[in-house]
PDB file of C-alpha atoms in Angstrom:
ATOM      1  CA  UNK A  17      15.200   8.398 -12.614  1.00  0.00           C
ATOM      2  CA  UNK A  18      14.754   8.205  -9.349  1.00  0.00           C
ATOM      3  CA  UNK A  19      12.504  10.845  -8.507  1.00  0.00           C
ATOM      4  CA  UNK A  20       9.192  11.263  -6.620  1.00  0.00           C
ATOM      5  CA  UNK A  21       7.381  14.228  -7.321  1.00  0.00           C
ATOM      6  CA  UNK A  22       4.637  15.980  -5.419  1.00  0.00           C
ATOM      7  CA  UNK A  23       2.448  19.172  -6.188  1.00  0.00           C
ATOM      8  CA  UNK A  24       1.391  21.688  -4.974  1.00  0.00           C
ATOM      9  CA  UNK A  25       4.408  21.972  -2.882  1.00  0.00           C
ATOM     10  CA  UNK A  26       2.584  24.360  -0.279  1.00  0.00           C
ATOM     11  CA  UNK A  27      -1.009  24.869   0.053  1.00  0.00           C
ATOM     12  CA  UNK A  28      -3.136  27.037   2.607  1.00  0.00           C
ATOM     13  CA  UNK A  29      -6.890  26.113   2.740  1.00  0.00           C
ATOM     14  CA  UNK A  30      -9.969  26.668   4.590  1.00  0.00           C
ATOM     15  CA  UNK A  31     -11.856  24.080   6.433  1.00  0.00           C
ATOM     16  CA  UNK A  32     -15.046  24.032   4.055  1.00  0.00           C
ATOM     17  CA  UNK A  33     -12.316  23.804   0.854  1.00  0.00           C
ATOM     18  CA  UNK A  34     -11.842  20.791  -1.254  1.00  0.00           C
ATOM     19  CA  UNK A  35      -8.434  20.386  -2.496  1.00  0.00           C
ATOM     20  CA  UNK A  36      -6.447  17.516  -3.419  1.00  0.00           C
ATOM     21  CA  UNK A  37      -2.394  16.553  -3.426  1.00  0.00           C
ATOM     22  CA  UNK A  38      -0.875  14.834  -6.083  1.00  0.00           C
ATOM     23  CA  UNK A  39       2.628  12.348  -5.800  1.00  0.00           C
ATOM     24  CA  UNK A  40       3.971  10.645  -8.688  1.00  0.00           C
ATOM     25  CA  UNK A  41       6.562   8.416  -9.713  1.00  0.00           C
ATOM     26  CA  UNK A  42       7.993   6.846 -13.224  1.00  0.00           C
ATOM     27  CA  UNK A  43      10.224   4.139 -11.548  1.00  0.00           C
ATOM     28  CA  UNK A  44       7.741   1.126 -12.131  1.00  0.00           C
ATOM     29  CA  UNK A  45       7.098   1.123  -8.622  1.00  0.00           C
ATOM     30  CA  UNK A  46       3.656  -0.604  -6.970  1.00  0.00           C
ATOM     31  CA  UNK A  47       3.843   0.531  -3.557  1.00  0.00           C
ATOM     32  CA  UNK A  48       3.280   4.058  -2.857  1.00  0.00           C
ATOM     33  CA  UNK A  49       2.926   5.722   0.512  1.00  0.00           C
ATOM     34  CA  UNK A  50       1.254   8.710   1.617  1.00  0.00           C
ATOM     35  CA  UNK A  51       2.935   9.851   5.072  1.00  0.00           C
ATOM     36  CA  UNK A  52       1.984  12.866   7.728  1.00  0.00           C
ATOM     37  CA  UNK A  53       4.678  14.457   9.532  1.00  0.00           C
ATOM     38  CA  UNK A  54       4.270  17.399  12.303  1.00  0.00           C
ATOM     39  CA  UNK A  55       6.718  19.399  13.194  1.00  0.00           C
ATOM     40  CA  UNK A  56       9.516  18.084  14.726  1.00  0.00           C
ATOM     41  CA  UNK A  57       8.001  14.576  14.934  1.00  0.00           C
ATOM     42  CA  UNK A  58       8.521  11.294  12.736  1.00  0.00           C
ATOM     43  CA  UNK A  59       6.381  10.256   9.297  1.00  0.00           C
ATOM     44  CA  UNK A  60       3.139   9.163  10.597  1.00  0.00           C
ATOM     45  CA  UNK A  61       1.588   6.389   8.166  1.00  0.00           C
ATOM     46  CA  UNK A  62      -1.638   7.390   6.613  1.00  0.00           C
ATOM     47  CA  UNK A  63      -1.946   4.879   3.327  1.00  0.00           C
ATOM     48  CA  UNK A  64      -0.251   2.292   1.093  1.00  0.00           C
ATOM     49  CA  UNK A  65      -1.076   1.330  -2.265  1.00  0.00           C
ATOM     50  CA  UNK A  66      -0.070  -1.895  -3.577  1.00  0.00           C
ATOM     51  CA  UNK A  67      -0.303  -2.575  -7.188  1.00  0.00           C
ATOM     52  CA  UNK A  68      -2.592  -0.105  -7.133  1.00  0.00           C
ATOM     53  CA  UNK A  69      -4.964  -1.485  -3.997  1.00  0.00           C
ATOM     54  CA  UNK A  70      -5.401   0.174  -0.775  1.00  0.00           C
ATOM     55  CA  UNK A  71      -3.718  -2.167   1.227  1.00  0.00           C
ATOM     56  CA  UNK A  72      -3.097   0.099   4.530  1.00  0.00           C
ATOM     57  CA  UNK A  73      -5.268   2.667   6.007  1.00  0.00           C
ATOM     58  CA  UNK A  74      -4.035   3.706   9.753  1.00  0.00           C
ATOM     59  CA  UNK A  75      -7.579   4.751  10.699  1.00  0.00           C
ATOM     60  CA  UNK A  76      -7.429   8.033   9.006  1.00  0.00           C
ATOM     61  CA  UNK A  77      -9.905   9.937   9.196  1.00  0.00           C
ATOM     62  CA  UNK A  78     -12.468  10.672   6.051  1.00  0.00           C
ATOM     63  CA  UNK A  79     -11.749  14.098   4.873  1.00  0.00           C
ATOM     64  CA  UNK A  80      -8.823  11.905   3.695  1.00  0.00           C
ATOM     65  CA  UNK A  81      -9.624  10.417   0.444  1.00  0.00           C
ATOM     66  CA  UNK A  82      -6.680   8.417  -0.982  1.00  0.00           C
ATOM     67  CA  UNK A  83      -6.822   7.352  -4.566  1.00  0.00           C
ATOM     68  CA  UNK A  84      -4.344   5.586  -7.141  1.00  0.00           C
ATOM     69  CA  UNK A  85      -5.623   5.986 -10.694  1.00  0.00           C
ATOM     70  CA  UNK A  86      -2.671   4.256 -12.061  1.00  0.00           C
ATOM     71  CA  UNK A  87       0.224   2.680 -10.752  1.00  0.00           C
ATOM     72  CA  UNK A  88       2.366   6.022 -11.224  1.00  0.00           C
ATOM     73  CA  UNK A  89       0.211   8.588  -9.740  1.00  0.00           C
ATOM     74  CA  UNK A  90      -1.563   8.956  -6.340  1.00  0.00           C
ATOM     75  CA  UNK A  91      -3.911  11.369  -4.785  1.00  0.00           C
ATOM     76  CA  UNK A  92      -4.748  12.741  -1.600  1.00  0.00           C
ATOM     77  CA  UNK A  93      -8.233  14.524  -1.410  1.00  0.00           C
ATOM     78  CA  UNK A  94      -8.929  16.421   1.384  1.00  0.00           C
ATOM     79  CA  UNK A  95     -12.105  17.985   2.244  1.00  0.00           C
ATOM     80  CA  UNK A  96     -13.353  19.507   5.137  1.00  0.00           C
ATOM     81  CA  UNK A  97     -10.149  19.448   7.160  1.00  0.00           C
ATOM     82  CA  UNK A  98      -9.473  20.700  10.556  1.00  0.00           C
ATOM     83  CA  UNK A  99      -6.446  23.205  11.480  1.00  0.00           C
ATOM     84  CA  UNK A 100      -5.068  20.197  13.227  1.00  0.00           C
ATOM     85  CA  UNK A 101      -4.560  18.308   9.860  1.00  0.00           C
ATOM     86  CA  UNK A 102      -1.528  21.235   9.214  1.00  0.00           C
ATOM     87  CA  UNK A 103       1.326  19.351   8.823  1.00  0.00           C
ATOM     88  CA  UNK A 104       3.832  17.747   5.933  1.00  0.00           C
ATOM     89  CA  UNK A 105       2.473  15.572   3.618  1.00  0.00           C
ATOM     90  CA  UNK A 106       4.744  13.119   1.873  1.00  0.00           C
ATOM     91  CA  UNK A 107       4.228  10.568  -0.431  1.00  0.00           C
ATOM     92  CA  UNK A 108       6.963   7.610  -0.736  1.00  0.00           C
ATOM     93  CA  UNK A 109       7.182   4.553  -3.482  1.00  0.00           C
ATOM     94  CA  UNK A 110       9.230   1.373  -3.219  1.00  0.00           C
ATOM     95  CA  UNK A 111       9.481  -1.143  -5.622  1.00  0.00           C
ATOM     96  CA  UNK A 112       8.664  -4.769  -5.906  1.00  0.00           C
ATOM     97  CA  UNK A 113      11.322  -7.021  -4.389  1.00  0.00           C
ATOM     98  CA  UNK A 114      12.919  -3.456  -3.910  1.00  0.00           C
ATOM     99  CA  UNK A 115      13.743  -2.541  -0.284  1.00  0.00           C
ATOM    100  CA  UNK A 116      14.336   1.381  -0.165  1.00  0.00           C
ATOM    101  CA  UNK A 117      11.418   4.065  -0.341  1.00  0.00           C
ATOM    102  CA  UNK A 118      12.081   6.906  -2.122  1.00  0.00           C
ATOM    103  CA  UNK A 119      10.612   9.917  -0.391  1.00  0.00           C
ATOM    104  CA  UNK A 120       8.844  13.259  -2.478  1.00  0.00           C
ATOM    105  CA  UNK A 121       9.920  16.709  -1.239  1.00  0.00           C
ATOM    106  CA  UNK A 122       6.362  17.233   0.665  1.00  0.00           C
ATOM    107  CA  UNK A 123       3.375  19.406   0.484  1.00  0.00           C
ATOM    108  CA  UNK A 124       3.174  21.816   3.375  1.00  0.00           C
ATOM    109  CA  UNK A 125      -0.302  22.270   4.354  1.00  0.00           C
ATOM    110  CA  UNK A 126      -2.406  24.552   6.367  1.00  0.00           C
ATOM    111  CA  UNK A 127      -5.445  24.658   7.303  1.00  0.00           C
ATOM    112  CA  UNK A 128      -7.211  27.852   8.205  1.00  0.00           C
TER     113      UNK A 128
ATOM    114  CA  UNK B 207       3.748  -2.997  18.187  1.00  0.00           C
ATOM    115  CA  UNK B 208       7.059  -2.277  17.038  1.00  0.00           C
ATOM    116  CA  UNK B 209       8.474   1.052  18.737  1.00  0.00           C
ATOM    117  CA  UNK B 210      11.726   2.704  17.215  1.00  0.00           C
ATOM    118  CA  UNK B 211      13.898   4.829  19.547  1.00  0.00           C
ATOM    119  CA  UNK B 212      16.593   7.419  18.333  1.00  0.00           C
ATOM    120  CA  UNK B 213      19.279   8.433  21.162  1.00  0.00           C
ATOM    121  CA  UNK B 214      20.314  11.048  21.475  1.00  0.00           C
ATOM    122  CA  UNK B 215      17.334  13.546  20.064  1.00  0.00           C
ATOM    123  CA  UNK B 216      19.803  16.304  19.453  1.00  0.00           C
ATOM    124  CA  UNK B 217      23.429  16.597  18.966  1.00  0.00           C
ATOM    125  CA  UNK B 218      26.023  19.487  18.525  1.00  0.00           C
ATOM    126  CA  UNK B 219      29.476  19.143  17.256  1.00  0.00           C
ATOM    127  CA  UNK B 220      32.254  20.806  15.556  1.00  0.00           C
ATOM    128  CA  UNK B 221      33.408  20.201  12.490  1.00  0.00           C
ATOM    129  CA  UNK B 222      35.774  17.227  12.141  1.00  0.00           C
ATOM    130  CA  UNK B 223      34.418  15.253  14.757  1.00  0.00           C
ATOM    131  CA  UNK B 224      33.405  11.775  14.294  1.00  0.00           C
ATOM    132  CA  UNK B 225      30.130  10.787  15.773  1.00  0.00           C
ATOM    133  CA  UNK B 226      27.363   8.198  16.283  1.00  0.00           C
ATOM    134  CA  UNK B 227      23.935   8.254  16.054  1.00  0.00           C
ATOM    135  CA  UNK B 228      21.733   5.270  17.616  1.00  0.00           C
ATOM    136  CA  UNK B 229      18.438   3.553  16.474  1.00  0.00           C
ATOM    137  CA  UNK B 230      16.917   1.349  18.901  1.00  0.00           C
ATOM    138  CA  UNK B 231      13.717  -1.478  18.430  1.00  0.00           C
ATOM    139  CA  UNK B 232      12.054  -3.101  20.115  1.00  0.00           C
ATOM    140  CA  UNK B 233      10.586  -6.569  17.910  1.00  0.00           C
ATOM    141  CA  UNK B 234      13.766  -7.986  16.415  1.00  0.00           C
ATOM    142  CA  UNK B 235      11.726  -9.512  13.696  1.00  0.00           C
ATOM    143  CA  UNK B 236      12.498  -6.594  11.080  1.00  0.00           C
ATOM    144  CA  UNK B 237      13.101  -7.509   7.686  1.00  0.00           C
ATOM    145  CA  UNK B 238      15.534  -4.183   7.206  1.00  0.00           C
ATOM    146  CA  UNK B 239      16.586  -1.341   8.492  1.00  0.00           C
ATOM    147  CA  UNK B 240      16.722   2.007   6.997  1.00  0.00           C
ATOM    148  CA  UNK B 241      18.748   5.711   7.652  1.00  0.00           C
ATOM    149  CA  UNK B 242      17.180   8.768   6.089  1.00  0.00           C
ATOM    150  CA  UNK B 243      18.346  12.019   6.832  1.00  0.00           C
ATOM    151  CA  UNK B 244      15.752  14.897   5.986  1.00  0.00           C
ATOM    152  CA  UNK B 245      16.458  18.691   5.794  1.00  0.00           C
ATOM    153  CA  UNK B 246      14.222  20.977   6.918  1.00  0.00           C
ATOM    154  CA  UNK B 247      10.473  21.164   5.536  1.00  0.00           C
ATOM    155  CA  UNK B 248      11.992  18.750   3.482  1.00  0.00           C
ATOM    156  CA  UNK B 249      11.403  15.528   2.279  1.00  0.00           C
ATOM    157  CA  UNK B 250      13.730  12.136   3.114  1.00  0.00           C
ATOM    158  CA  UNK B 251      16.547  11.035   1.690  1.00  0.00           C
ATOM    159  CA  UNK B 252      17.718   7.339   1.921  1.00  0.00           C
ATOM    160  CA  UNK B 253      21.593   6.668   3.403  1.00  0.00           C
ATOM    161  CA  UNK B 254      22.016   3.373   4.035  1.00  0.00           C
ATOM    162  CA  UNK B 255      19.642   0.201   4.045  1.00  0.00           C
ATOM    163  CA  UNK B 256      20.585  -3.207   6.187  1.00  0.00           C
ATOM    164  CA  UNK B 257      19.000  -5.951   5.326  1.00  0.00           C
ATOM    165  CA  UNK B 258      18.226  -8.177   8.594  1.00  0.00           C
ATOM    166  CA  UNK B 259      20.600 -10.728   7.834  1.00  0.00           C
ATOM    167  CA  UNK B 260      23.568  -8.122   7.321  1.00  0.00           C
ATOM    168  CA  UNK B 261      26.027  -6.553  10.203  1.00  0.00           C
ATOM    169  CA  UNK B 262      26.699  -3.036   8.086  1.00  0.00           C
ATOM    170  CA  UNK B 263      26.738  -0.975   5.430  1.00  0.00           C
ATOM    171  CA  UNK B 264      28.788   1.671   4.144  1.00  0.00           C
ATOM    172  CA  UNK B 265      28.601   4.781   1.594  1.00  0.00           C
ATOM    173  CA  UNK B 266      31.533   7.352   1.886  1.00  0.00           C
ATOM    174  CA  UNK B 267      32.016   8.568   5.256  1.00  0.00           C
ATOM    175  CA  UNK B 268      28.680   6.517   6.396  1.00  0.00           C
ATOM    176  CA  UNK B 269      28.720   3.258   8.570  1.00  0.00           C
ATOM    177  CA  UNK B 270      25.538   1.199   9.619  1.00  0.00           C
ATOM    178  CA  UNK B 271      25.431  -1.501  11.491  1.00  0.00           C
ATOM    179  CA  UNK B 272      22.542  -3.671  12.715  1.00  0.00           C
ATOM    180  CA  UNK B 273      22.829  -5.857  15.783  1.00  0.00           C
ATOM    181  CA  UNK B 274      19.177  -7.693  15.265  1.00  0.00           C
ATOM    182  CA  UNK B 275      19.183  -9.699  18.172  1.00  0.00           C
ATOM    183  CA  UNK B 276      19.875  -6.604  20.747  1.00  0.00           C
ATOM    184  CA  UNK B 277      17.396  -4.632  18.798  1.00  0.00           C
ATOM    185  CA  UNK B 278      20.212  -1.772  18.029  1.00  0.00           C
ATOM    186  CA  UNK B 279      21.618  -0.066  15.067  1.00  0.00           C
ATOM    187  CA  UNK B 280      24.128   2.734  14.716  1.00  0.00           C
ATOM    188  CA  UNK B 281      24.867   5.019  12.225  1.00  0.00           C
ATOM    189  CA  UNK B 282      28.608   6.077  12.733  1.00  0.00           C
ATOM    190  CA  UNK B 283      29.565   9.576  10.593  1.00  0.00           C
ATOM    191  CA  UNK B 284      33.288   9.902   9.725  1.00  0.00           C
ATOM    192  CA  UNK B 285      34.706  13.343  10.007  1.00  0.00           C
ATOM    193  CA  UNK B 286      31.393  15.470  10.165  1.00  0.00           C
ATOM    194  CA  UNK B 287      30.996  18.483   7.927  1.00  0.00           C
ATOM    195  CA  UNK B 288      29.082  21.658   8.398  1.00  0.00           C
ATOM    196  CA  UNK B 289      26.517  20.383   5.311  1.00  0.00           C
ATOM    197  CA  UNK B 290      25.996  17.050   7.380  1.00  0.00           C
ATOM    198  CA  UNK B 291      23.820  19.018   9.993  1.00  0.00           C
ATOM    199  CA  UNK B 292      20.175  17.673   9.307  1.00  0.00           C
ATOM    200  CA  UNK B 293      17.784  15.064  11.169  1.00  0.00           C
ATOM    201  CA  UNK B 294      18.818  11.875  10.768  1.00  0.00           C
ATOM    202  CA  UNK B 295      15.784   8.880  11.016  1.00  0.00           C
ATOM    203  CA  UNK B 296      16.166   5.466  10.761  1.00  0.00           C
ATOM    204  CA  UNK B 297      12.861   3.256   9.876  1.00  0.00           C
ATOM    205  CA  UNK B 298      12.484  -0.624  10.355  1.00  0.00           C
ATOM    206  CA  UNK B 299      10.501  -2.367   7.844  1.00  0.00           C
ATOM    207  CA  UNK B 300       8.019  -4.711   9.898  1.00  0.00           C
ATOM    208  CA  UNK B 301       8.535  -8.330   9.223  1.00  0.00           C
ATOM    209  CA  UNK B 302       5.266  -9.537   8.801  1.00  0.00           C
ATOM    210  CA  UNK B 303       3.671  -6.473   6.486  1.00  0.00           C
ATOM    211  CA  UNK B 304       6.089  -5.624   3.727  1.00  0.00           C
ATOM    212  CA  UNK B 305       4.665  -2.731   3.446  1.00  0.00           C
ATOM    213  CA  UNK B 306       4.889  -0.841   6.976  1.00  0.00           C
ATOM    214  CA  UNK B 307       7.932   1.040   8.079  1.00  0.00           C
ATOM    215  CA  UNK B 308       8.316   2.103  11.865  1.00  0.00           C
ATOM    216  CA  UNK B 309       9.810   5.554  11.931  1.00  0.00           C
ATOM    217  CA  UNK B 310      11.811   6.595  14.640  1.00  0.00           C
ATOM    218  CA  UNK B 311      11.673  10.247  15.977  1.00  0.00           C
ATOM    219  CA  UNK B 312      15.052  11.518  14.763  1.00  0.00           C
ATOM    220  CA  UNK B 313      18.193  12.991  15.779  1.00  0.00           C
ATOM    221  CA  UNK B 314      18.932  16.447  14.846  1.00  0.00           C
ATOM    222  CA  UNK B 315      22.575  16.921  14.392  1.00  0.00           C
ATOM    223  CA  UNK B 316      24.266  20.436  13.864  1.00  0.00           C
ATOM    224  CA  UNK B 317      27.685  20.747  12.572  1.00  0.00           C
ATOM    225  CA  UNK B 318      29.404  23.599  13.871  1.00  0.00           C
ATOM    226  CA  UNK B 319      32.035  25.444  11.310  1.00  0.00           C
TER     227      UNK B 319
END
């Protein structure tokens, strides 16, 4: 199985709303990504998780709250977000020793 | 910092055609090299990987090819169908953090019937 998942695949919210996106994988992976991408642009880099430790964070700002409960599942809370923040969101894992990321199919947001 | 350049952004040909896509860098020191094409609103889906101290790869009518030294790589499609027509990426994996990738911004390729 080589399959990320992600829920909710679309989501429209208000910028006073707390909602959260979920990405998870059942390939024994320990690096998982969570990715922005804007229209017509490249993924943008938000977080990594190794083994279950935030090990990246490109200054993102703080009504983005990563968390990885367990090394198959990984949230993104948002909260408070701004109708810039619209955009893709994907979530990637790669394994250890493993070279190749394995991308979700995305959670469209906006932001109202 | 590592900047990734994809040439040319957009592409039109008809069906049949062979074609190349290119993937510039510009800090040889990668550890690999990845192509992804994504459809849209979609997520990415991995095509090839090169590991820095290969030339190429190939699956089906795909060819990479890495020249690490001249900071290049090119993705070479062998007679293009319609259902090829999506964005094609390709991502270098920085040498010195495992874990960060170095997307560059795509070329969107249509297929013409």
């Amino acid at each position: 199985d080589t399959e990320v998942t992600q829920t909710p695949k679309h989501l429209v919210m208000g910028m006073t709303n707390k909602k959260s996106l979920k990405c998870e994988q059942h390939m024994g992976h320990r690096a998982m990504y969570w990715y922005k991408q804007k229209a017509k642009k490249p993924p943008e880099l938000m977080f990594v998780y190794s083994y279950e430790k935030l090990s990246i964070n490109e200054s993102v700002p703080s009504r983005f709250s990563p968390e990885c409960p367990n090394s198959s599942l990984l949230n993104l809370h948002l909260h408070a977000l701004q109708p810039e923040d619209s955009a893709l969101y994907l979530c990637a894992s790669r394994g250890t020793g493993g070279e190749t990321q394995y991308f979700g199919p995305g959670t469209r947001l906006l932001v109202l | 910092k590592q900047e990734v350049t994809q040439i040319p952004a957009a592409l039109s040909v008809p069906e049949g055609e062979n074609l190349v896509l290119n993937c510039s860098f510009t800090d040889s020191a990668i550890y690999n090299l990845q192509w992804f094409r994504q459809d849209p609103g979609k997520g990415l889906t991995s095509l090839l990987l090169i590991q820095s101290s290969q030339r190429e790869q190939t699956s089906g009518r795909l060819n990479a090819s890495l020249d690490k030294s001249s900071g290049r790589s090119t993705l070479y499609i062998a007679a293009s169908q319609p259902g090829d027509s999506a964005t094609y990426l390709c991502a270098v994996k920085e040498g010195y953090n495992f874990n960060k990738f170095y997307f560059g911004s795509g070329t969107k390729l249509n297929v013409k019937p």
